[in-house]
Amino acid sequence: MIGRLVHKELTELRRDGRALGMLAILLLLALGAGLSAWQQARVQHQAWHAASEGEHARWLEQDAKHPHAAAHYGVYAFRPPGPLAAFDPGLSPYLPVTVWMEAHRQNEALYRPAQDSGSAGGFVALSPAVISGALLPLLLLLLAAPMISGERERGTLRQLLAQGVRPERIVLGKGLALGMLLLLLLLPLWLLVFAGLLLGGADGDVLLRWSLLAVAAALFLGGFSLLCLLVSACCRQSRSALLVLLGIWAFGTLVAPRGVMEWAEARHPTPSALEFRQAIDAGLADGAARERRIEARAEALLQQYGVDDLAALPVNFNAVRLQEGEEHGNRVFDAVFGQLHDGYLAQERWLQGAGWLAPFLAFHGLSSGLAGSDLLHFRHFVDSAEAHRRMIQQLMNDAIYQQPETDGRRYLAGPELWATVPAFDYRPLGVGDVMAFYGMGWAVLLAWFVMPLLALMAVARRLAP
Amino acid sequence: MTAPWNRTVLLGEWRLLWRDPAAWVALVLLCLALLGALAQGLAREQALAASLAQWADTDEAHMEAAADLAQRLERDGGEISNFRDPRNADVVGRRLGVQHLALPSTRLGALAVGQSDLHPAWHPVSLESRDRLLAEGELTHPRRLALGRFDVSFVVVFIAPLLLLGLLASVPAREREAGMLPWVVMQSGGFGSWLMGRVLPRLLLLLIPVLIVGTLAPLLQMSSDGTGGEGQTLARGLLWSAQVTGYLLFWAALALWVGTLPLDGARSALALAFAWLLFVVLIPSVSQVALDLAHPQPSRMAYVDAMRSATDLARAEGSDTLARYLEDHPELAGETVNLEDFFAQRLLVQQRVEAELEPLSAAFEGQRAARARQAAWMRLTSPALLTMDALADAAGTGEARHRHFMAQVHGFHAEWRSFFHPRVLSGEQFFDHDQVPGFVYEPEPLRQLWPRSALLLGSTGGFALLFAWLALRRCRSLPKVIGQG
């Protein structure tokens, strides 16, 4: 019986020219968006590769100079596109692409690509992820809204029930038909990309990310399909079902995310640029503790080497001053940058929690997280760059420390020192960290699937003709 | 069709609307959304004005502190690092005296965020290169930028049409389904005028609150003065109101046209919902994809890469660069200039880098400009795109006003450099803290705003006229319409 019901639904869907037309449009859109996102990710990857290699080569090819001059010359770290950025560019257009790592200062990351975009803001930016999360639900609601309410309007639901078909089976048949349609539409695309990733040499982490994306999409789209059937089962007219679902879609996709973001910002305020820079300047200016540490180090070294003048030390005390300055700065940067990024991530968690109101937010967050184009990955990049900057400073200061400047001669380092600094080789976060951060998002998606399912089961038992 | 009949129809419709719960729901939803968005906008503008004032105060305090310290050091003597010495023109021009130039909001700023989220309302100016200064900006959560703001423009462009279409979806499908349409039309002065009578009150019901909010915003936003006076505020307010009216007229005309098609209620509602999706979601998104494919964004990474190479080249020839500069400017080659002078060398190396980068910058800007031109054409594909741009433009948060501000920033940057460069190169001690140039923002003249707004408004009006004309054509074939019904 179920098989016949599913077959009947699929036949009706196949015969419905509008459904096929919309499906074709959606596939074309997905193709265009995928092509555009892939092209952008490819160009970004090439630019990232060239710029990163160029930067390291420039570091290695420096002339002979004092290590501190090299520390000031610095290195630019470039943010690579996320491993699945072609599927979901996520926040990439709004995340800065580079950080300048120099002595004394953790600089803010620079250049958001959206600033050079020159196009109108405020509209939905199309990508395969947005098509899955925003447009595919639209197609689903157009298809599913009349599934039960339409039968009721035409009187065929009464006929089916009169023939002794159990209402749960009718609903199950429609649900399975919708699920099979989704599967037929998405599974080949998913397999195609999976094969592409395998052939392209993607590692296990990327393949796992892609698989988890499929699970997230299945939960989100499955939940939305169930909600559509629930509304259709509750409405007497297909028009009412359609309008209710369109309202839910517009609210959840367009209105709620913006409203919830305002709420998250009010709940977890972050400093303005002025406050941020003032906090850094104030922290750096407060150097009493640093001076005390420098004095203590001086006394210890004088004792260790049994001399009474810093100039008589067999090591270069300037390096101690420089390194203490770095340590002092690092504490300030950890506090101020930490406060900013923690605030942003708290807002992100708040948004995930608000996925109860707008599951699109939960899906979008998870999708960009798994694609590596979210704020969590960006923070990891910034932290990695900062760790690299500190490592460079330490290496340069250690080299200065070993070279006491006597007789007015200034130490000039050469290629052998530059070669001790490895290239900035950024590795994105592991998928385990992503899963841990997005725990709430997963919970919301799971609930988003289970709750309509339970409600639909309850409604199906009392389905009125 | 006679005027008294129109009045009768309109009054009848008002009475019907008064008793229609759907109309009340739509009105309350719209008012809540508008008031929420306006409150957010006013709070944002207040915070922005406070932030700009704080920047100005901080800049002034820094310059005064630098002047005081310079006097004190000169008078009392004392040790200070070369890189913090306020008697050094380079240190003042590059660090201690940095000026943050402000783009004040217009009195309509609370109505639309526009591009102001992406392009900050202030820019620092110092001796640093233009690229380095432009990279600085306000700290904003990237997801905030990606999602967009819940502002009045969003309510107008996304929500108001949905509510309007919801009210118009059953016009005249309900009468057609009930078989009353021939009777209704026979009673009236014509199908078109009857339809207008049904559409107009519903349009006004939603348009009036939007226009009230548009009028309230400049009255409540007293802190801004970036428009250049009451005349500009009035002109911008009129443009904003005209654009909103044109946009909602477009949706009403579209609903009118769909209403004349031989569709039942469900199909009519579906067609209107699809039209909303098409114009508000699909076309803007697809046009963005088309833009990305046709004009890929220039890469900042490649730009930084090239900039670093040019910097290396210029640094390697630092002393030569200074020597060549002094050959060209012998008046500066006094006894105080030292070929090993760090500050002078740095300045000239920076100039050399900028000269090296000029072709790259020009290419980058050219690519950006070509993309922006293409994006401007793309706006013509949807009234939603046109309106979003037009509302931001009228509110003073669009690209064009920001470009006008940036031209002034670049001008002031040049002025700043021409003030400091000779002083840095001469190497003499600097005590002219009170003579450094000051910035006064020149509001964008109305003559630049009118043509842009006219184009956007005209294009939106064109869309409205197109659908009104289609609807009128259908109305003329009245017997056919009723017959199909």
PDB file of C-alpha atoms in Angstrom, chain B residues 141-372:
ATOM      1  CA  HIS B 141      30.828  41.304  13.300  1.00  0.00           C
ATOM      2  CA  PRO B 142      31.180  39.764   9.827  1.00  0.00           C
ATOM      3  CA  ARG B 143      27.884  37.933  10.190  1.00  0.00           C
ATOM      4  CA  ARG B 144      26.208  41.274  10.814  1.00  0.00           C
ATOM      5  CA  LEU B 145      27.580  42.402   7.451  1.00  0.00           C
ATOM      6  CA  ALA B 146      26.519  39.171   5.765  1.00  0.00           C
ATOM      7  CA  LEU B 147      22.980  39.199   7.135  1.00  0.00           C
ATOM      8  CA  GLY B 148      22.346  42.899   6.677  1.00  0.00           C
ATOM      9  CA  ARG B 149      20.524  45.226   9.024  1.00  0.00           C
ATOM     10  CA  PHE B 150      16.906  45.302  10.092  1.00  0.00           C
ATOM     11  CA  ASP B 151      16.443  48.879   8.919  1.00  0.00           C
ATOM     12  CA  VAL B 152      13.503  50.799   7.462  1.00  0.00           C
ATOM     13  CA  SER B 153      14.792  50.133   3.928  1.00  0.00           C
ATOM     14  CA  PHE B 154      14.658  46.411   4.590  1.00  0.00           C
ATOM     15  CA  VAL B 155      11.081  46.717   5.834  1.00  0.00           C
ATOM     16  CA  VAL B 156      10.129  48.745   2.758  1.00  0.00           C
ATOM     17  CA  VAL B 157      11.882  46.554   0.191  1.00  0.00           C
ATOM     18  CA  PHE B 158      11.188  43.098   1.642  1.00  0.00           C
ATOM     19  CA  ILE B 159       8.252  43.172   4.046  1.00  0.00           C
ATOM     20  CA  ALA B 160       5.904  45.906   2.805  1.00  0.00           C
ATOM     21  CA  PRO B 161       5.438  44.280  -0.652  1.00  0.00           C
ATOM     22  CA  LEU B 162       4.695  40.925   0.975  1.00  0.00           C
ATOM     23  CA  LEU B 163       1.980  42.485   3.121  1.00  0.00           C
ATOM     24  CA  LEU B 164       0.602  44.473   0.193  1.00  0.00           C
ATOM     25  CA  LEU B 165       0.463  41.379  -2.001  1.00  0.00           C
ATOM     26  CA  GLY B 166      -1.186  39.482   0.856  1.00  0.00           C
ATOM     27  CA  LEU B 167      -3.940  42.112   0.920  1.00  0.00           C
ATOM     28  CA  LEU B 168      -4.278  42.208  -2.859  1.00  0.00           C
ATOM     29  CA  ALA B 169      -4.038  38.469  -3.527  1.00  0.00           C
ATOM     30  CA  SER B 170      -7.802  37.958  -3.407  1.00  0.00           C
ATOM     31  CA  VAL B 171      -8.587  40.942  -5.655  1.00  0.00           C
ATOM     32  CA  PRO B 172     -10.657  40.147  -7.724  1.00  0.00           C
ATOM     33  CA  ALA B 173     -10.269  36.371  -7.341  1.00  0.00           C
ATOM     34  CA  ARG B 174     -12.800  36.228  -4.522  1.00  0.00           C
ATOM     35  CA  GLU B 175     -15.532  37.858  -6.637  1.00  0.00           C
ATOM     36  CA  ARG B 176     -14.573  35.741  -9.622  1.00  0.00           C
ATOM     37  CA  GLU B 177     -14.768  32.493  -7.628  1.00  0.00           C
ATOM     38  CA  ALA B 178     -18.101  33.546  -6.109  1.00  0.00           C
ATOM     39  CA  GLY B 179     -19.412  34.288  -9.625  1.00  0.00           C
ATOM     40  CA  MET B 180     -20.076  37.910  -8.630  1.00  0.00           C
ATOM     41  CA  LEU B 181     -17.630  39.556 -10.968  1.00  0.00           C
ATOM     42  CA  PRO B 182     -20.051  40.181 -13.913  1.00  0.00           C
ATOM     43  CA  TRP B 183     -22.560  41.623 -11.487  1.00  0.00           C
ATOM     44  CA  VAL B 184     -19.989  43.837  -9.794  1.00  0.00           C
ATOM     45  CA  VAL B 185     -18.712  45.137 -13.090  1.00  0.00           C
ATOM     46  CA  MET B 186     -22.177  45.878 -14.429  1.00  0.00           C
ATOM     47  CA  GLN B 187     -22.836  47.987 -11.357  1.00  0.00           C
ATOM     48  CA  SER B 188     -19.697  49.956 -11.824  1.00  0.00           C
ATOM     49  CA  GLY B 189     -18.193  52.390 -14.256  1.00  0.00           C
ATOM     50  CA  GLY B 190     -15.818  49.739 -15.604  1.00  0.00           C
ATOM     51  CA  PHE B 191     -13.695  46.840 -14.517  1.00  0.00           C
ATOM     52  CA  GLY B 192     -10.537  48.962 -14.395  1.00  0.00           C
ATOM     53  CA  SER B 193     -11.999  51.600 -12.136  1.00  0.00           C
ATOM     54  CA  TRP B 194     -13.575  48.991  -9.891  1.00  0.00           C
ATOM     55  CA  LEU B 195     -10.221  47.265  -9.618  1.00  0.00           C
ATOM     56  CA  MET B 196      -8.497  50.575  -8.881  1.00  0.00           C
ATOM     57  CA  GLY B 197     -11.061  51.232  -6.208  1.00  0.00           C
ATOM     58  CA  ARG B 198     -10.149  47.963  -4.553  1.00  0.00           C
ATOM     59  CA  VAL B 199      -6.389  48.338  -4.910  1.00  0.00           C
ATOM     60  CA  LEU B 200      -5.927  51.993  -3.959  1.00  0.00           C
ATOM     61  CA  PRO B 201      -7.193  51.858  -0.332  1.00  0.00           C
ATOM     62  CA  ARG B 202      -5.051  48.795   0.358  1.00  0.00           C
ATOM     63  CA  LEU B 203      -2.021  50.516  -1.123  1.00  0.00           C
ATOM     64  CA  LEU B 204      -2.641  53.670   0.916  1.00  0.00           C
ATOM     65  CA  LEU B 205      -3.177  51.636   4.074  1.00  0.00           C
ATOM     66  CA  LEU B 206       0.450  50.476   3.896  1.00  0.00           C
ATOM     67  CA  LEU B 207       2.020  53.433   2.125  1.00  0.00           C
ATOM     68  CA  ILE B 208       0.887  56.049   4.642  1.00  0.00           C
ATOM     69  CA  PRO B 209       2.649  54.498   7.691  1.00  0.00           C
ATOM     70  CA  VAL B 210       5.859  54.174   5.666  1.00  0.00           C
ATOM     71  CA  LEU B 211       5.678  57.827   4.638  1.00  0.00           C
ATOM     72  CA  ILE B 212       4.954  58.861   8.232  1.00  0.00           C
ATOM     73  CA  VAL B 213       8.058  57.009   9.424  1.00  0.00           C
ATOM     74  CA  GLY B 214      10.048  58.633   6.605  1.00  0.00           C
ATOM     75  CA  THR B 215       8.899  62.032   7.880  1.00  0.00           C
ATOM     76  CA  LEU B 216       9.458  61.201  11.535  1.00  0.00           C
ATOM     77  CA  ALA B 217      13.041  60.032  11.085  1.00  0.00           C
ATOM     78  CA  PRO B 218      14.608  63.422  10.233  1.00  0.00           C
ATOM     79  CA  LEU B 219      12.557  65.089  12.961  1.00  0.00           C
ATOM     80  CA  LEU B 220      13.817  62.640  15.572  1.00  0.00           C
ATOM     81  CA  GLN B 221      17.385  62.569  14.334  1.00  0.00           C
ATOM     82  CA  MET B 222      18.621  65.903  15.542  1.00  0.00           C
ATOM     83  CA  SER B 223      22.272  65.044  15.994  1.00  0.00           C
ATOM     84  CA  SER B 224      23.346  64.998  12.349  1.00  0.00           C
ATOM     85  CA  ASP B 225      24.207  67.877  10.091  1.00  0.00           C
ATOM     86  CA  GLY B 226      25.868  66.246   7.111  1.00  0.00           C
ATOM     87  CA  THR B 227      23.219  67.298   4.610  1.00  0.00           C
ATOM     88  CA  GLY B 228      24.121  70.924   4.237  1.00  0.00           C
ATOM     89  CA  GLY B 229      20.919  72.373   5.646  1.00  0.00           C
ATOM     90  CA  GLU B 230      17.176  72.056   5.776  1.00  0.00           C
ATOM     91  CA  GLY B 231      16.846  72.351   1.994  1.00  0.00           C
ATOM     92  CA  GLN B 232      18.873  69.186   1.479  1.00  0.00           C
ATOM     93  CA  THR B 233      16.973  67.352   4.192  1.00  0.00           C
ATOM     94  CA  LEU B 234      13.722  68.289   2.507  1.00  0.00           C
ATOM     95  CA  ALA B 235      15.013  67.251  -0.921  1.00  0.00           C
ATOM     96  CA  ARG B 236      16.331  63.945   0.368  1.00  0.00           C
ATOM     97  CA  GLY B 237      13.086  63.337   2.258  1.00  0.00           C
ATOM     98  CA  LEU B 238      11.087  63.999  -0.913  1.00  0.00           C
ATOM     99  CA  LEU B 239      13.277  61.651  -2.931  1.00  0.00           C
ATOM    100  CA  TRP B 240      12.970  58.975  -0.267  1.00  0.00           C
ATOM    101  CA  SER B 241       9.171  59.323  -0.175  1.00  0.00           C
ATOM    102  CA  ALA B 242       8.900  59.373  -3.970  1.00  0.00           C
ATOM    103  CA  GLN B 243      10.984  56.209  -4.254  1.00  0.00           C
ATOM    104  CA  VAL B 244       8.916  54.399  -1.617  1.00  0.00           C
ATOM    105  CA  THR B 245       5.722  55.462  -3.366  1.00  0.00           C
ATOM    106  CA  GLY B 246       7.045  54.378  -6.762  1.00  0.00           C
ATOM    107  CA  TYR B 247       8.121  51.020  -5.370  1.00  0.00           C
ATOM    108  CA  LEU B 248       4.814  50.220  -3.693  1.00  0.00           C
ATOM    109  CA  LEU B 249       2.975  51.481  -6.794  1.00  0.00           C
ATOM    110  CA  PHE B 250       4.980  48.943  -8.782  1.00  0.00           C
ATOM    111  CA  TRP B 251       3.770  46.134  -6.525  1.00  0.00           C
ATOM    112  CA  ALA B 252       0.210  47.399  -6.650  1.00  0.00           C
ATOM    113  CA  ALA B 253       0.371  47.548 -10.474  1.00  0.00           C
ATOM    114  CA  LEU B 254       1.776  44.049 -10.549  1.00  0.00           C
ATOM    115  CA  ALA B 255      -1.036  42.806  -8.300  1.00  0.00           C
ATOM    116  CA  LEU B 256      -3.510  44.649 -10.506  1.00  0.00           C
ATOM    117  CA  TRP B 257      -2.162  42.879 -13.568  1.00  0.00           C
ATOM    118  CA  VAL B 258      -2.194  39.463 -11.892  1.00  0.00           C
ATOM    119  CA  GLY B 259      -5.746  40.234 -10.761  1.00  0.00           C
ATOM    120  CA  THR B 260      -6.820  40.656 -14.385  1.00  0.00           C
ATOM    121  CA  LEU B 261      -5.412  37.252 -15.352  1.00  0.00           C
ATOM    122  CA  PRO B 262      -7.870  34.352 -15.459  1.00  0.00           C
ATOM    123  CA  LEU B 263      -6.542  32.714 -12.289  1.00  0.00           C
ATOM    124  CA  ASP B 264      -8.358  31.310  -9.287  1.00  0.00           C
ATOM    125  CA  GLY B 265      -7.519  32.538  -5.788  1.00  0.00           C
ATOM    126  CA  ALA B 266      -4.825  29.944  -5.058  1.00  0.00           C
ATOM    127  CA  ARG B 267      -3.051  30.436  -8.379  1.00  0.00           C
ATOM    128  CA  SER B 268      -3.310  34.200  -8.108  1.00  0.00           C
ATOM    129  CA  ALA B 269      -1.711  34.103  -4.620  1.00  0.00           C
ATOM    130  CA  LEU B 270       0.944  31.731  -5.901  1.00  0.00           C
ATOM    131  CA  ALA B 271       1.719  33.987  -8.867  1.00  0.00           C
ATOM    132  CA  LEU B 272       2.096  37.016  -6.587  1.00  0.00           C
ATOM    133  CA  ALA B 273       4.279  35.076  -4.145  1.00  0.00           C
ATOM    134  CA  PHE B 274       6.441  33.939  -7.039  1.00  0.00           C
ATOM    135  CA  ALA B 275       6.685  37.509  -8.356  1.00  0.00           C
ATOM    136  CA  TRP B 276       7.878  38.684  -4.947  1.00  0.00           C
ATOM    137  CA  LEU B 277      10.455  35.920  -4.848  1.00  0.00           C
ATOM    138  CA  LEU B 278      11.558  36.718  -8.355  1.00  0.00           C
ATOM    139  CA  PHE B 279      12.065  40.449  -7.862  1.00  0.00           C
ATOM    140  CA  VAL B 280      13.215  40.498  -4.224  1.00  0.00           C
ATOM    141  CA  VAL B 281      15.222  37.305  -3.861  1.00  0.00           C
ATOM    142  CA  LEU B 282      16.061  35.596  -7.132  1.00  0.00           C
ATOM    143  CA  ILE B 283      16.952  38.436  -9.511  1.00  0.00           C
ATOM    144  CA  PRO B 284      19.186  40.272  -7.010  1.00  0.00           C
ATOM    145  CA  SER B 285      20.960  37.012  -6.132  1.00  0.00           C
ATOM    146  CA  VAL B 286      21.343  35.884  -9.727  1.00  0.00           C
ATOM    147  CA  SER B 287      22.566  39.295 -10.829  1.00  0.00           C
ATOM    148  CA  GLN B 288      25.255  39.063  -8.154  1.00  0.00           C
ATOM    149  CA  VAL B 289      26.336  35.665  -9.493  1.00  0.00           C
ATOM    150  CA  ALA B 290      26.338  37.015 -13.058  1.00  0.00           C
ATOM    151  CA  LEU B 291      28.433  39.958 -11.899  1.00  0.00           C
ATOM    152  CA  ASP B 292      30.932  37.646 -10.202  1.00  0.00           C
ATOM    153  CA  LEU B 293      31.220  35.525 -13.329  1.00  0.00           C
ATOM    154  CA  ALA B 294      31.502  38.462 -15.752  1.00  0.00           C
ATOM    155  CA  HIS B 295      33.658  40.750 -13.597  1.00  0.00           C
ATOM    156  CA  PRO B 296      35.508  38.777 -10.917  1.00  0.00           C
ATOM    157  CA  GLN B 297      36.548  40.836  -7.947  1.00  0.00           C
ATOM    158  CA  PRO B 298      40.141  42.058  -7.983  1.00  0.00           C
ATOM    159  CA  SER B 299      42.332  40.211  -5.486  1.00  0.00           C
ATOM    160  CA  ARG B 300      43.680  42.114  -2.502  1.00  0.00           C
ATOM    161  CA  MET B 301      46.167  39.317  -1.845  1.00  0.00           C
ATOM    162  CA  ALA B 302      47.759  39.841  -5.255  1.00  0.00           C
ATOM    163  CA  TYR B 303      47.784  43.561  -4.546  1.00  0.00           C
ATOM    164  CA  VAL B 304      49.543  43.148  -1.192  1.00  0.00           C
ATOM    165  CA  ASP B 305      52.002  40.761  -2.826  1.00  0.00           C
ATOM    166  CA  ALA B 306      52.898  43.344  -5.471  1.00  0.00           C
ATOM    167  CA  MET B 307      53.063  46.091  -2.867  1.00  0.00           C
ATOM    168  CA  ARG B 308      55.593  44.156  -0.814  1.00  0.00           C
ATOM    169  CA  SER B 309      57.811  43.561  -3.850  1.00  0.00           C
ATOM    170  CA  ALA B 310      57.712  47.238  -4.729  1.00  0.00           C
ATOM    171  CA  THR B 311      58.532  48.159  -1.135  1.00  0.00           C
ATOM    172  CA  ASP B 312      61.585  45.903  -1.160  1.00  0.00           C
ATOM    173  CA  LEU B 313      62.833  47.449  -4.367  1.00  0.00           C
ATOM    174  CA  ALA B 314      62.408  50.969  -3.099  1.00  0.00           C
ATOM    175  CA  ARG B 315      63.953  50.158   0.288  1.00  0.00           C
ATOM    176  CA  ALA B 316      66.974  48.595  -1.329  1.00  0.00           C
ATOM    177  CA  GLU B 317      67.543  51.876  -3.146  1.00  0.00           C
ATOM    178  CA  GLY B 318      66.656  54.044  -0.156  1.00  0.00           C
ATOM    179  CA  SER B 319      69.760  56.263  -0.131  1.00  0.00           C
ATOM    180  CA  ASP B 320      69.704  56.627  -3.915  1.00  0.00           C
ATOM    181  CA  THR B 321      66.076  57.649  -3.747  1.00  0.00           C
ATOM    182  CA  LEU B 322      66.803  60.382  -1.230  1.00  0.00           C
ATOM    183  CA  ALA B 323      69.783  61.600  -3.212  1.00  0.00           C
ATOM    184  CA  ARG B 324      67.725  61.735  -6.425  1.00  0.00           C
ATOM    185  CA  TYR B 325      64.944  63.580  -4.641  1.00  0.00           C
ATOM    186  CA  LEU B 326      67.361  66.190  -3.333  1.00  0.00           C
ATOM    187  CA  GLU B 327      68.778  66.641  -6.829  1.00  0.00           C
ATOM    188  CA  ASP B 328      65.236  67.462  -7.974  1.00  0.00           C
ATOM    189  CA  HIS B 329      64.570  69.653  -4.928  1.00  0.00           C
ATOM    190  CA  PRO B 330      67.865  71.387  -4.155  1.00  0.00           C
ATOM    191  CA  GLU B 331      66.034  73.972  -2.024  1.00  0.00           C
ATOM    192  CA  LEU B 332      65.500  71.196   0.536  1.00  0.00           C
ATOM    193  CA  ALA B 333      69.105  70.039   0.488  1.00  0.00           C
ATOM    194  CA  GLY B 334      70.173  72.342   3.268  1.00  0.00           C
ATOM    195  CA  GLU B 335      72.766  71.517   5.785  1.00  0.00           C
ATOM    196  CA  THR B 336      70.223  69.740   7.961  1.00  0.00           C
ATOM    197  CA  VAL B 337      69.479  66.990   5.454  1.00  0.00           C
ATOM    198  CA  ASN B 338      71.382  63.846   6.113  1.00  0.00           C
ATOM    199  CA  LEU B 339      71.456  61.054   3.535  1.00  0.00           C
ATOM    200  CA  GLU B 340      71.270  58.600   6.390  1.00  0.00           C
ATOM    201  CA  ASP B 341      68.262  60.373   7.946  1.00  0.00           C
ATOM    202  CA  PHE B 342      65.832  57.573   8.724  1.00  0.00           C
ATOM    203  CA  PHE B 343      62.675  59.677   8.589  1.00  0.00           C
ATOM    204  CA  ALA B 344      63.515  61.366   5.318  1.00  0.00           C
ATOM    205  CA  GLN B 345      64.491  58.072   3.780  1.00  0.00           C
ATOM    206  CA  ARG B 346      61.341  56.391   4.943  1.00  0.00           C
ATOM    207  CA  LEU B 347      59.221  59.149   3.480  1.00  0.00           C
ATOM    208  CA  LEU B 348      60.925  58.985   0.113  1.00  0.00           C
ATOM    209  CA  VAL B 349      60.888  55.211   0.037  1.00  0.00           C
ATOM    210  CA  GLN B 350      57.182  55.387   0.712  1.00  0.00           C
ATOM    211  CA  GLN B 351      56.716  57.823  -2.166  1.00  0.00           C
ATOM    212  CA  ARG B 352      58.747  55.555  -4.390  1.00  0.00           C
ATOM    213  CA  VAL B 353      56.636  52.555  -3.387  1.00  0.00           C
ATOM    214  CA  GLU B 354      53.477  54.486  -4.131  1.00  0.00           C
ATOM    215  CA  ALA B 355      54.839  55.504  -7.532  1.00  0.00           C
ATOM    216  CA  GLU B 356      55.741  51.882  -8.268  1.00  0.00           C
ATOM    217  CA  LEU B 357      52.309  50.790  -7.184  1.00  0.00           C
ATOM    218  CA  GLU B 358      50.463  53.411  -9.183  1.00  0.00           C
ATOM    219  CA  PRO B 359      49.854  51.234 -12.268  1.00  0.00           C
ATOM    220  CA  LEU B 360      48.747  48.372 -10.030  1.00  0.00           C
ATOM    221  CA  SER B 361      46.471  50.664  -8.021  1.00  0.00           C
ATOM    222  CA  ALA B 362      45.044  52.080 -11.240  1.00  0.00           C
ATOM    223  CA  ALA B 363      44.394  48.578 -12.576  1.00  0.00           C
ATOM    224  CA  PHE B 364      42.809  47.552  -9.282  1.00  0.00           C
ATOM    225  CA  GLU B 365      40.615  50.641  -9.210  1.00  0.00           C
ATOM    226  CA  GLY B 366      39.774  50.148 -12.888  1.00  0.00           C
ATOM    227  CA  GLN B 367      38.614  46.625 -12.183  1.00  0.00           C
ATOM    228  CA  ARG B 368      36.565  47.843  -9.254  1.00  0.00           C
ATOM    229  CA  ALA B 369      35.045  50.650 -11.289  1.00  0.00           C
ATOM    230  CA  ALA B 370      34.149  48.301 -14.167  1.00  0.00           C
ATOM    231  CA  ARG B 371      32.464  45.998 -11.692  1.00  0.00           C
ATOM    232  CA  ALA B 372      30.600  48.898 -10.099  1.00  0.00           C
TER     233      ALA B 372
END
